[in-house]
Amino acid sequence: MTLVAGVDSSTQSCKVVVRDLETGETVRTGRASHPDGTSVDPQAWWDALVAAIADAGGLTDVAAISIGGQQHGMVALSSDGEVVRDALLWNDTRSAGAAADLIAEFGAEALAARTGLVPVASFTSTKLRWLRDAEPDNAARVAAVALPHDWLTWRLRGFGPAASSPLGPVLDELTTDRSDVSGTGYWNPATGEYDRELLIAALGHDAALPRVLGPGESAGTGIVDTATAGTMLDVVVGPGAGDNAAAGLGLGAVAGDVVVSLGTSGTVFAVTETTSEDPTGTVAGFASASGEYLPLVCTLNAARVLDAFARVLGVSHDELGSLALEAQPGAGGAVLVPYFEGERTPNLPDATATLFGLTLLSTTRENLARAAVEGMLGALADGVEAILAQGVSARRLLLVGGAAQNPAVQAIAAQVFGVPVEIPTPGEYVAAGAAVQAAWALTGSRPAWTVDVVAAPPVDHRPLILERYREVAGTYTA
């Protein structure tokens, strides 16, 4: 049996999945936690990767590996391969002012045309501008800029600071992939080239950047045996990917698929054959890990909405779903606009949530539960609409994340979204997508592994739900 491994180095943890090359069946897994915070020493990610590999039984019998990881994080390296400062993660908002400065200097339309993005605090370019202005001495030391999965791949291949890496600080060996680099703010997904002017405008000077690998391309052969200091294993290394792109690859998403992910935050993305440019910044024009493009919308409020209402009603998530299904569509007129943490789409960082339309008759546990589910999905429906407005044709909507397994969420999703909904088998799809990359790099062909669907609720579109939601949500932007 030939084995391949995929890694998901996310904000919260590192997961390793080892799969059978022929069938795609998961053979074993491993996991380790990451520290909290929005500014993290990358060494913590390396330590977690080593621990997760050990938990998965090691890599001595694995033929190929690839690493998917959280997007946008700024890993700034000195000429000797040392990390200049803690990495700023995607959810670190201190660079919001820097984003506004870059937009003022270049213009939103020009930036969207050149990079597919309008800068927000999430993106790497804004973090570099913050570093230039807030920590000029650190900025001056930066010789290379990498993303989290770039840096981990580099370290796993044996590169890094001379004191801790057998092959030393060879910055030219840094690699990335088109999906992850498309979220930096200084790469053009249409041309496939870095925009050095934007990099220099952000950091204040030029720097080495990772070589961009194509789908199925190998970063090299040979990795550090993390169980024995200094020993190298003859393992092919795939290109890696940003987390959403890796998830799309793990799901087998193709053109015509829209993916809605119900995590702590929510994401909506689609696989498309052409680039997208949205000067409003609502849709980020990323690239996919399979050679196409990946327009994406991110919301701040998703599964935590259900957490809040389950807590208030004193029920479990299953019980919340049962209550929601006892109410009629539209929740008796109760409408939740779920901006508990502010919102990114639409861009309302200071907004709060509103529960609207309550009467003495409609204020029931059942209606409150249903309003929570409808509101969470209504906010994501705005993301779906923004994706479709980019010219995307949707044949199905794949609903993933822990909350997607709730029968009430499934049934109500079929009423909220005007696209057939399917719920794939629960899984670690970022790590699964990275394993697809590993197999692709090993064999030269993308594996045809199947993904099972555990539910496909019948289409039951109820336009009234979204009409009422948008009527109330529209008051936030009036």
mmCIF file of C-alpha atoms in Angstrom, residues 147-477:
data_model
loop_
_atom_site.group_PDB
_atom_site.id
_atom_site.type_symbol
_atom_site.label_atom_id
_atom_site.label_comp_id
_atom_site.label_asym_id
_atom_site.label_seq_id
_atom_site.Cartn_x
_atom_site.Cartn_y
_atom_site.Cartn_z
ATOM 1 C CA LEU A 147 3.133 32.522 4.319
ATOM 2 C CA PRO A 148 2.524 29.953 7.075
ATOM 3 C CA HIS A 149 2.346 26.944 4.751
ATOM 4 C CA ASP A 150 5.372 28.204 2.778
ATOM 5 C CA TRP A 151 7.473 28.402 5.924
ATOM 6 C CA LEU A 152 6.392 24.984 7.230
ATOM 7 C CA THR A 153 7.095 23.359 3.858
ATOM 8 C CA TRP A 154 10.541 24.996 3.807
ATOM 9 C CA ARG A 155 11.309 23.801 7.327
ATOM 10 C CA LEU A 156 10.029 20.280 6.624
ATOM 11 C CA ARG A 157 12.311 20.102 3.595
ATOM 12 C CA GLY A 158 15.276 20.772 5.911
ATOM 13 C CA PHE A 159 15.793 24.503 5.429
ATOM 14 C CA GLY A 160 15.792 27.206 8.086
ATOM 15 C CA PRO A 161 18.174 28.770 10.612
ATOM 16 C CA ALA A 162 21.558 27.054 10.486
ATOM 17 C CA ALA A 163 21.450 26.051 14.148
ATOM 18 C CA SER A 164 18.244 24.023 13.772
ATOM 19 C CA SER A 165 18.047 22.969 10.106
ATOM 20 C CA PRO A 166 20.315 20.513 8.303
ATOM 21 C CA LEU A 167 20.267 22.386 4.961
ATOM 22 C CA GLY A 168 20.518 25.933 6.317
ATOM 23 C CA PRO A 169 18.885 29.260 5.436
ATOM 24 C CA VAL A 170 18.577 28.966 1.649
ATOM 25 C CA LEU A 171 15.873 31.556 0.975
ATOM 26 C CA ASP A 172 15.772 30.655 -2.727
ATOM 27 C CA GLU A 173 14.237 27.313 -1.702
ATOM 28 C CA LEU A 174 11.077 28.949 -0.349
ATOM 29 C CA THR A 175 8.037 27.815 -2.334
ATOM 30 C CA THR A 176 4.322 28.587 -2.293
ATOM 31 C CA ASP A 177 1.323 27.854 -4.500
ATOM 32 C CA ARG A 178 -1.019 30.037 -6.518
ATOM 33 C CA SER A 179 -3.971 29.644 -4.127
ATOM 34 C CA ASP A 180 -2.137 30.961 -1.079
ATOM 35 C CA VAL A 181 -0.080 33.625 -2.831
ATOM 36 C CA SER A 182 -3.287 35.013 -4.356
ATOM 37 C CA GLY A 183 -4.222 36.251 -0.869
ATOM 38 C CA THR A 184 -1.105 38.332 -0.305
ATOM 39 C CA GLY A 185 -2.084 41.528 -2.121
ATOM 40 C CA TYR A 186 1.078 41.580 -4.254
ATOM 41 C CA TRP A 187 0.444 38.786 -6.777
ATOM 42 C CA ASN A 188 -1.661 38.935 -9.914
ATOM 43 C CA PRO A 189 -3.855 35.830 -10.425
ATOM 44 C CA ALA A 190 -4.501 36.762 -14.063
ATOM 45 C CA THR A 191 -0.801 36.932 -15.046
ATOM 46 C CA GLY A 192 0.642 34.599 -12.419
ATOM 47 C CA GLU A 193 3.330 37.141 -11.563
ATOM 48 C CA TYR A 194 4.356 39.044 -8.441
ATOM 49 C CA ASP A 195 3.618 42.771 -8.421
ATOM 50 C CA ARG A 196 6.915 44.051 -7.044
ATOM 51 C CA GLU A 197 5.746 47.663 -6.967
ATOM 52 C CA LEU A 198 3.005 46.748 -4.504
ATOM 53 C CA LEU A 199 5.396 44.670 -2.380
ATOM 54 C CA ILE A 200 7.835 47.583 -2.153
ATOM 55 C CA ALA A 201 5.014 49.997 -1.373
ATOM 56 C CA ALA A 202 3.964 47.713 1.485
ATOM 57 C CA LEU A 203 7.301 46.741 3.037
ATOM 58 C CA GLY A 204 9.373 49.750 2.006
ATOM 59 C CA HIS A 205 11.915 47.692 0.033
ATOM 60 C CA ASP A 206 12.101 44.606 -2.141
ATOM 61 C CA ALA A 207 12.510 41.128 -0.654
ATOM 62 C CA ALA A 208 12.816 37.497 -1.712
ATOM 63 C CA LEU A 209 9.469 35.808 -2.328
ATOM 64 C CA PRO A 210 8.656 32.094 -2.630
ATOM 65 C CA ARG A 211 8.657 30.421 -6.025
ATOM 66 C CA VAL A 212 5.044 29.831 -7.063
ATOM 67 C CA LEU A 213 4.280 26.190 -7.856
ATOM 68 C CA GLY A 214 1.484 25.002 -10.097
ATOM 69 C CA PRO A 215 -1.095 22.316 -9.276
ATOM 70 C CA GLY A 216 0.542 18.945 -8.916
ATOM 71 C CA GLU A 217 4.057 20.385 -9.039
ATOM 72 C CA SER A 218 6.588 19.179 -6.496
ATOM 73 C CA ALA A 219 8.546 21.482 -4.197
ATOM 74 C CA GLY A 220 11.266 18.824 -4.090
ATOM 75 C CA THR A 221 12.079 15.406 -2.703
ATOM 76 C CA GLY A 222 13.355 14.890 0.808
ATOM 77 C CA ILE A 223 12.036 15.861 4.230
ATOM 78 C CA VAL A 224 13.377 15.913 7.744
ATOM 79 C CA ASP A 225 12.485 12.846 9.775
ATOM 80 C CA THR A 226 10.864 14.743 12.637
ATOM 81 C CA ALA A 227 11.304 11.733 14.912
ATOM 82 C CA THR A 228 15.102 11.710 14.593
ATOM 83 C CA ALA A 229 17.156 14.895 14.523
ATOM 84 C CA GLY A 230 18.878 15.490 11.190
ATOM 85 C CA THR A 231 17.841 12.332 9.323
ATOM 86 C CA MET A 232 16.239 12.881 5.910
ATOM 87 C CA LEU A 233 13.431 10.793 4.393
ATOM 88 C CA ASP A 234 12.975 10.229 0.653
ATOM 89 C CA VAL A 235 9.506 11.800 0.455
ATOM 90 C CA VAL A 236 8.016 13.905 -2.361
ATOM 91 C CA VAL A 237 6.718 17.306 -1.209
ATOM 92 C CA GLY A 238 3.623 18.798 -2.817
ATOM 93 C CA PRO A 239 3.007 22.520 -3.381
ATOM 94 C CA GLY A 240 0.704 23.124 -0.416
ATOM 95 C CA ALA A 241 -2.302 25.459 -0.449
ATOM 96 C CA GLY A 242 -4.316 28.017 1.415
ATOM 97 C CA ASP A 243 -6.926 26.467 3.670
ATOM 98 C CA ASN A 244 -10.042 27.256 1.628
ATOM 99 C CA ALA A 245 -8.445 26.157 -1.635
ATOM 100 C CA ALA A 246 -7.243 22.941 0.006
ATOM 101 C CA ALA A 247 -10.756 22.312 1.313
ATOM 102 C CA GLY A 248 -12.141 22.782 -2.182
ATOM 103 C CA LEU A 249 -9.638 20.260 -3.484
ATOM 104 C CA GLY A 250 -10.497 17.825 -0.697
ATOM 105 C CA LEU A 251 -14.196 18.155 -1.513
ATOM 106 C CA GLY A 252 -13.550 17.570 -5.195
ATOM 107 C CA ALA A 253 -15.193 20.910 -5.981
ATOM 108 C CA VAL A 254 -15.294 21.818 -9.677
ATOM 109 C CA ALA A 255 -16.738 24.641 -11.751
ATOM 110 C CA GLY A 256 -20.418 24.965 -10.871
ATOM 111 C CA ASP A 257 -19.898 24.117 -7.189
ATOM 112 C CA VAL A 258 -20.413 26.726 -4.481
ATOM 113 C CA VAL A 259 -19.047 25.806 -1.041
ATOM 114 C CA VAL A 260 -20.526 27.294 2.133
ATOM 115 C CA SER A 261 -18.485 26.581 5.261
ATOM 116 C CA LEU A 262 -20.066 26.980 8.683
ATOM 117 C CA GLY A 263 -17.141 27.391 11.021
ATOM 118 C CA THR A 264 -16.429 29.939 13.724
ATOM 119 C CA SER A 265 -16.591 32.349 10.836
ATOM 120 C CA GLY A 266 -18.308 31.613 7.549
ATOM 121 C CA THR A 267 -16.911 31.375 4.043
ATOM 122 C CA VAL A 268 -18.522 31.114 0.642
ATOM 123 C CA PHE A 269 -16.412 30.262 -2.382
ATOM 124 C CA ALA A 270 -16.779 28.833 -5.855
ATOM 125 C CA VAL A 271 -14.501 27.211 -8.395
ATOM 126 C CA THR A 272 -14.500 29.247 -11.617
ATOM 127 C CA GLU A 273 -12.612 29.184 -14.891
ATOM 128 C CA THR A 274 -12.045 32.956 -15.051
ATOM 129 C CA THR A 275 -10.680 35.553 -12.650
ATOM 130 C CA SER A 276 -12.926 37.962 -10.769
ATOM 131 C CA GLU A 277 -12.401 41.614 -9.915
ATOM 132 C CA ASP A 278 -14.645 43.246 -7.317
ATOM 133 C CA PRO A 279 -13.632 46.849 -6.551
ATOM 134 C CA THR A 280 -16.050 46.900 -3.604
ATOM 135 C CA GLY A 281 -13.835 44.328 -1.864
ATOM 136 C CA THR A 282 -16.795 42.069 -1.040
ATOM 137 C CA VAL A 283 -15.458 39.203 -3.149
ATOM 138 C CA ALA A 284 -11.773 38.307 -2.955
ATOM 139 C CA GLY A 285 -10.450 37.031 -6.286
ATOM 140 C CA PHE A 286 -8.298 34.131 -5.091
ATOM 141 C CA ALA A 287 -6.876 31.306 -7.206
ATOM 142 C CA SER A 288 -7.785 27.666 -6.683
ATOM 143 C CA ALA A 289 -5.371 24.843 -5.906
ATOM 144 C CA SER A 290 -6.476 22.959 -9.020
ATOM 145 C CA GLY A 291 -5.609 25.558 -11.660
ATOM 146 C CA GLU A 292 -8.841 27.560 -11.782
ATOM 147 C CA TYR A 293 -9.963 30.513 -9.659
ATOM 148 C CA LEU A 294 -11.667 30.775 -6.289
ATOM 149 C CA PRO A 295 -13.775 33.917 -5.690
ATOM 150 C CA LEU A 296 -14.439 33.988 -1.947
ATOM 151 C CA VAL A 297 -16.548 35.865 0.574
ATOM 152 C CA CYS A 298 -15.869 35.722 4.312
ATOM 153 C CA THR A 299 -18.320 36.494 7.112
ATOM 154 C CA LEU A 300 -17.444 36.820 10.783
ATOM 155 C CA ASN A 301 -20.586 35.241 12.225
ATOM 156 C CA ALA A 302 -21.489 31.629 11.524
ATOM 157 C CA ALA A 303 -21.679 28.658 13.907
ATOM 158 C CA ARG A 304 -21.169 30.914 16.944
ATOM 159 C CA VAL A 305 -24.660 32.287 16.272
ATOM 160 C CA LEU A 306 -26.082 28.872 17.113
ATOM 161 C CA ASP A 307 -23.779 28.642 20.139
ATOM 162 C CA ALA A 308 -25.226 31.883 21.502
ATOM 163 C CA PHE A 309 -28.864 30.876 21.088
ATOM 164 C CA ALA A 310 -28.311 27.371 22.453
ATOM 165 C CA ARG A 311 -26.778 28.984 25.525
ATOM 166 C CA VAL A 312 -29.630 31.470 25.981
ATOM 167 C CA LEU A 313 -32.305 28.792 25.521
ATOM 168 C CA GLY A 314 -30.441 26.323 27.717
ATOM 169 C CA VAL A 315 -30.388 23.552 25.116
ATOM 170 C CA SER A 316 -27.908 21.476 23.144
ATOM 171 C CA HIS A 317 -27.331 22.082 19.449
ATOM 172 C CA ASP A 318 -29.473 19.058 18.603
ATOM 173 C CA GLU A 319 -32.271 20.388 20.790
ATOM 174 C CA LEU A 320 -31.928 23.837 19.216
ATOM 175 C CA GLY A 321 -32.408 22.222 15.815
ATOM 176 C CA SER A 322 -35.471 20.310 16.981
ATOM 177 C CA LEU A 323 -37.013 23.519 18.294
ATOM 178 C CA ALA A 324 -36.267 25.307 15.009
ATOM 179 C CA LEU A 325 -38.026 22.612 12.977
ATOM 180 C CA GLU A 326 -41.160 22.998 15.103
ATOM 181 C CA ALA A 327 -41.500 26.624 13.946
ATOM 182 C CA GLN A 328 -42.813 27.710 10.550
ATOM 183 C CA PRO A 329 -40.536 29.209 7.884
ATOM 184 C CA GLY A 330 -40.072 32.871 8.658
ATOM 185 C CA ALA A 331 -40.092 32.222 12.433
ATOM 186 C CA GLY A 332 -43.416 33.983 12.945
ATOM 187 C CA GLY A 333 -41.908 37.261 11.734
ATOM 188 C CA ALA A 334 -38.830 37.101 13.980
ATOM 189 C CA VAL A 335 -35.678 38.084 12.057
ATOM 190 C CA LEU A 336 -32.130 37.851 13.394
ATOM 191 C CA VAL A 337 -29.379 39.914 11.798
ATOM 192 C CA PRO A 338 -26.437 38.047 13.371
ATOM 193 C CA TYR A 339 -23.681 40.657 13.475
ATOM 194 C CA PHE A 340 -22.606 39.689 17.004
ATOM 195 C CA GLU A 341 -18.912 40.321 16.273
ATOM 196 C CA GLY A 342 -19.455 43.132 13.796
ATOM 197 C CA GLU A 343 -19.306 41.965 10.199
ATOM 198 C CA ARG A 344 -16.851 41.759 7.331
ATOM 199 C CA THR A 345 -19.449 41.131 4.599
ATOM 200 C CA PRO A 346 -20.967 43.669 4.504
ATOM 201 C CA ASN A 347 -18.087 45.713 5.933
ATOM 202 C CA LEU A 348 -19.630 46.764 9.260
ATOM 203 C CA PRO A 349 -16.931 46.194 11.887
ATOM 204 C CA ASP A 350 -18.790 48.073 14.623
ATOM 205 C CA ALA A 351 -22.237 46.563 14.036
ATOM 206 C CA THR A 352 -24.091 44.493 16.627
ATOM 207 C CA ALA A 353 -26.800 41.866 16.263
ATOM 208 C CA THR A 354 -30.509 42.690 16.093
ATOM 209 C CA LEU A 355 -33.508 40.453 16.786
ATOM 210 C CA PHE A 356 -36.379 42.163 14.998
ATOM 211 C CA GLY A 357 -40.107 41.635 14.609
ATOM 212 C CA LEU A 358 -40.998 40.055 17.925
ATOM 213 C CA THR A 359 -44.564 40.140 19.191
ATOM 214 C CA LEU A 360 -46.064 38.594 22.299
ATOM 215 C CA LEU A 361 -47.407 35.824 20.091
ATOM 216 C CA SER A 362 -44.209 35.189 18.115
ATOM 217 C CA THR A 363 -41.824 35.189 21.080
ATOM 218 C CA THR A 364 -41.528 31.442 21.519
ATOM 219 C CA ARG A 365 -38.542 29.178 22.025
ATOM 220 C CA GLU A 366 -39.288 27.580 18.666
ATOM 221 C CA ASN A 367 -39.318 30.872 16.757
ATOM 222 C CA LEU A 368 -36.174 32.091 18.495
ATOM 223 C CA ALA A 369 -34.369 28.885 17.546
ATOM 224 C CA ARG A 370 -35.539 29.122 13.956
ATOM 225 C CA ALA A 371 -34.635 32.821 13.718
ATOM 226 C CA ALA A 372 -31.085 31.910 14.794
ATOM 227 C CA VAL A 373 -30.696 29.349 12.000
ATOM 228 C CA GLU A 374 -32.386 31.533 9.389
ATOM 229 C CA GLY A 375 -30.279 34.548 10.368
ATOM 230 C CA MET A 376 -26.994 32.642 10.218
ATOM 231 C CA LEU A 377 -27.864 31.255 6.788
ATOM 232 C CA GLY A 378 -29.306 34.572 5.599
ATOM 233 C CA ALA A 379 -25.985 36.298 6.210
ATOM 234 C CA LEU A 380 -24.219 33.593 4.209
ATOM 235 C CA ALA A 381 -26.839 33.870 1.454
ATOM 236 C CA ASP A 382 -25.628 37.431 0.944
ATOM 237 C CA GLY A 383 -22.191 35.925 0.333
ATOM 238 C CA VAL A 384 -23.634 33.453 -2.168
ATOM 239 C CA GLU A 385 -25.400 36.303 -3.973
ATOM 240 C CA ALA A 386 -22.131 38.273 -4.161
ATOM 241 C CA ILE A 387 -20.362 35.230 -5.652
ATOM 242 C CA LEU A 388 -23.146 34.688 -8.213
ATOM 243 C CA ALA A 389 -22.981 38.388 -9.127
ATOM 244 C CA GLN A 390 -19.444 37.700 -10.387
ATOM 245 C CA GLY A 391 -20.966 35.635 -13.178
ATOM 246 C CA VAL A 392 -20.715 32.271 -11.397
ATOM 247 C CA SER A 393 -23.233 29.608 -12.413
ATOM 248 C CA ALA A 394 -24.114 27.323 -9.512
ATOM 249 C CA ARG A 395 -25.358 23.773 -10.034
ATOM 250 C CA ARG A 396 -25.105 22.757 -6.373
ATOM 251 C CA LEU A 397 -24.158 24.147 -2.984
ATOM 252 C CA LEU A 398 -21.906 22.067 -0.737
ATOM 253 C CA LEU A 399 -22.587 22.801 2.938
ATOM 254 C CA VAL A 400 -19.688 21.865 5.239
ATOM 255 C CA GLY A 401 -18.593 22.416 8.839
ATOM 256 C CA GLY A 402 -19.841 21.009 12.108
ATOM 257 C CA ALA A 403 -23.123 22.935 12.044
ATOM 258 C CA ALA A 404 -23.930 21.480 8.609
ATOM 259 C CA GLN A 405 -24.640 18.126 10.249
ATOM 260 C CA ASN A 406 -27.625 19.548 12.137
ATOM 261 C CA PRO A 407 -30.869 18.377 10.410
ATOM 262 C CA ALA A 408 -32.491 21.772 11.001
ATOM 263 C CA VAL A 409 -29.600 23.594 9.343
ATOM 264 C CA GLN A 410 -29.831 21.222 6.378
ATOM 265 C CA ALA A 411 -33.584 21.612 5.963
ATOM 266 C CA ILE A 412 -33.577 25.382 6.397
ATOM 267 C CA ALA A 413 -30.612 25.757 4.044
ATOM 268 C CA ALA A 414 -32.736 24.127 1.336
ATOM 269 C CA GLN A 415 -35.326 26.850 1.980
ATOM 270 C CA VAL A 416 -32.905 29.793 2.164
ATOM 271 C CA PHE A 417 -30.641 29.012 -0.806
ATOM 272 C CA GLY A 418 -32.106 28.835 -4.289
ATOM 273 C CA VAL A 419 -29.524 26.194 -5.275
ATOM 274 C CA PRO A 420 -29.687 22.432 -4.580
ATOM 275 C CA VAL A 421 -27.907 21.734 -1.270
ATOM 276 C CA GLU A 422 -25.692 18.718 -0.553
ATOM 277 C CA ILE A 423 -23.936 17.878 2.720
ATOM 278 C CA PRO A 424 -20.726 15.844 2.282
ATOM 279 C CA THR A 425 -19.523 13.319 4.832
ATOM 280 C CA PRO A 426 -17.874 15.146 7.761
ATOM 281 C CA GLY A 427 -14.119 15.232 7.389
ATOM 282 C CA GLU A 428 -10.869 17.158 7.622
ATOM 283 C CA TYR A 429 -11.168 18.552 4.126
ATOM 284 C CA VAL A 430 -8.186 20.913 4.277
ATOM 285 C CA ALA A 431 -5.860 18.051 5.190
ATOM 286 C CA ALA A 432 -7.673 15.825 2.692
ATOM 287 C CA GLY A 433 -7.038 18.379 -0.049
ATOM 288 C CA ALA A 434 -3.373 18.572 0.894
ATOM 289 C CA ALA A 435 -3.225 14.770 0.586
ATOM 290 C CA VAL A 436 -4.723 15.107 -2.902
ATOM 291 C CA GLN A 437 -1.843 17.460 -3.718
ATOM 292 C CA ALA A 438 0.674 14.973 -2.329
ATOM 293 C CA ALA A 439 -0.751 12.202 -4.514
ATOM 294 C CA TRP A 440 -0.795 14.519 -7.532
ATOM 295 C CA ALA A 441 2.850 15.512 -7.031
ATOM 296 C CA LEU A 442 3.838 11.866 -6.579
ATOM 297 C CA THR A 443 2.072 10.408 -9.616
ATOM 298 C CA GLY A 444 1.635 13.370 -11.956
ATOM 299 C CA SER A 445 -2.148 12.913 -11.976
ATOM 300 C CA ARG A 446 -4.882 14.271 -9.725
ATOM 301 C CA PRO A 447 -6.406 11.293 -7.885
ATOM 302 C CA ALA A 448 -10.058 10.485 -8.525
ATOM 303 C CA TRP A 449 -11.016 9.925 -4.899
ATOM 304 C CA THR A 450 -14.734 10.146 -4.202
ATOM 305 C CA VAL A 451 -16.483 12.191 -1.528
ATOM 306 C CA ASP A 452 -19.749 10.766 -0.205
ATOM 307 C CA VAL A 453 -22.820 12.906 0.366
ATOM 308 C CA VAL A 454 -24.678 12.149 3.606
ATOM 309 C CA ALA A 455 -27.686 14.400 2.999
ATOM 310 C CA ALA A 456 -29.326 16.175 0.081
ATOM 311 C CA PRO A 457 -32.509 17.850 1.322
ATOM 312 C CA PRO A 458 -35.114 18.428 -1.377
ATOM 313 C CA VAL A 459 -35.177 21.912 -2.856
ATOM 314 C CA ASP A 460 -37.778 23.851 -0.867
ATOM 315 C CA HIS A 461 -36.977 27.481 -1.632
ATOM 316 C CA ARG A 462 -38.966 29.961 0.478
ATOM 317 C CA PRO A 463 -38.148 33.457 -0.866
ATOM 318 C CA LEU A 464 -39.977 35.089 2.032
ATOM 319 C CA ILE A 465 -37.194 34.124 4.444
ATOM 320 C CA LEU A 466 -34.512 36.045 2.549
ATOM 321 C CA GLU A 467 -36.842 38.903 1.644
ATOM 322 C CA ARG A 468 -37.566 39.561 5.308
ATOM 323 C CA TYR A 469 -33.924 39.086 6.303
ATOM 324 C CA ARG A 470 -32.654 41.521 3.675
ATOM 325 C CA GLU A 471 -35.314 44.062 4.547
ATOM 326 C CA VAL A 472 -34.012 44.215 8.107
ATOM 327 C CA ALA A 473 -30.293 43.780 7.272
ATOM 328 C CA GLY A 474 -30.572 46.598 4.741
ATOM 329 C CA THR A 475 -31.171 49.089 7.546
ATOM 330 C CA TYR A 476 -27.533 48.580 8.602
ATOM 331 C CA THR A 477 -26.203 49.984 5.349
#
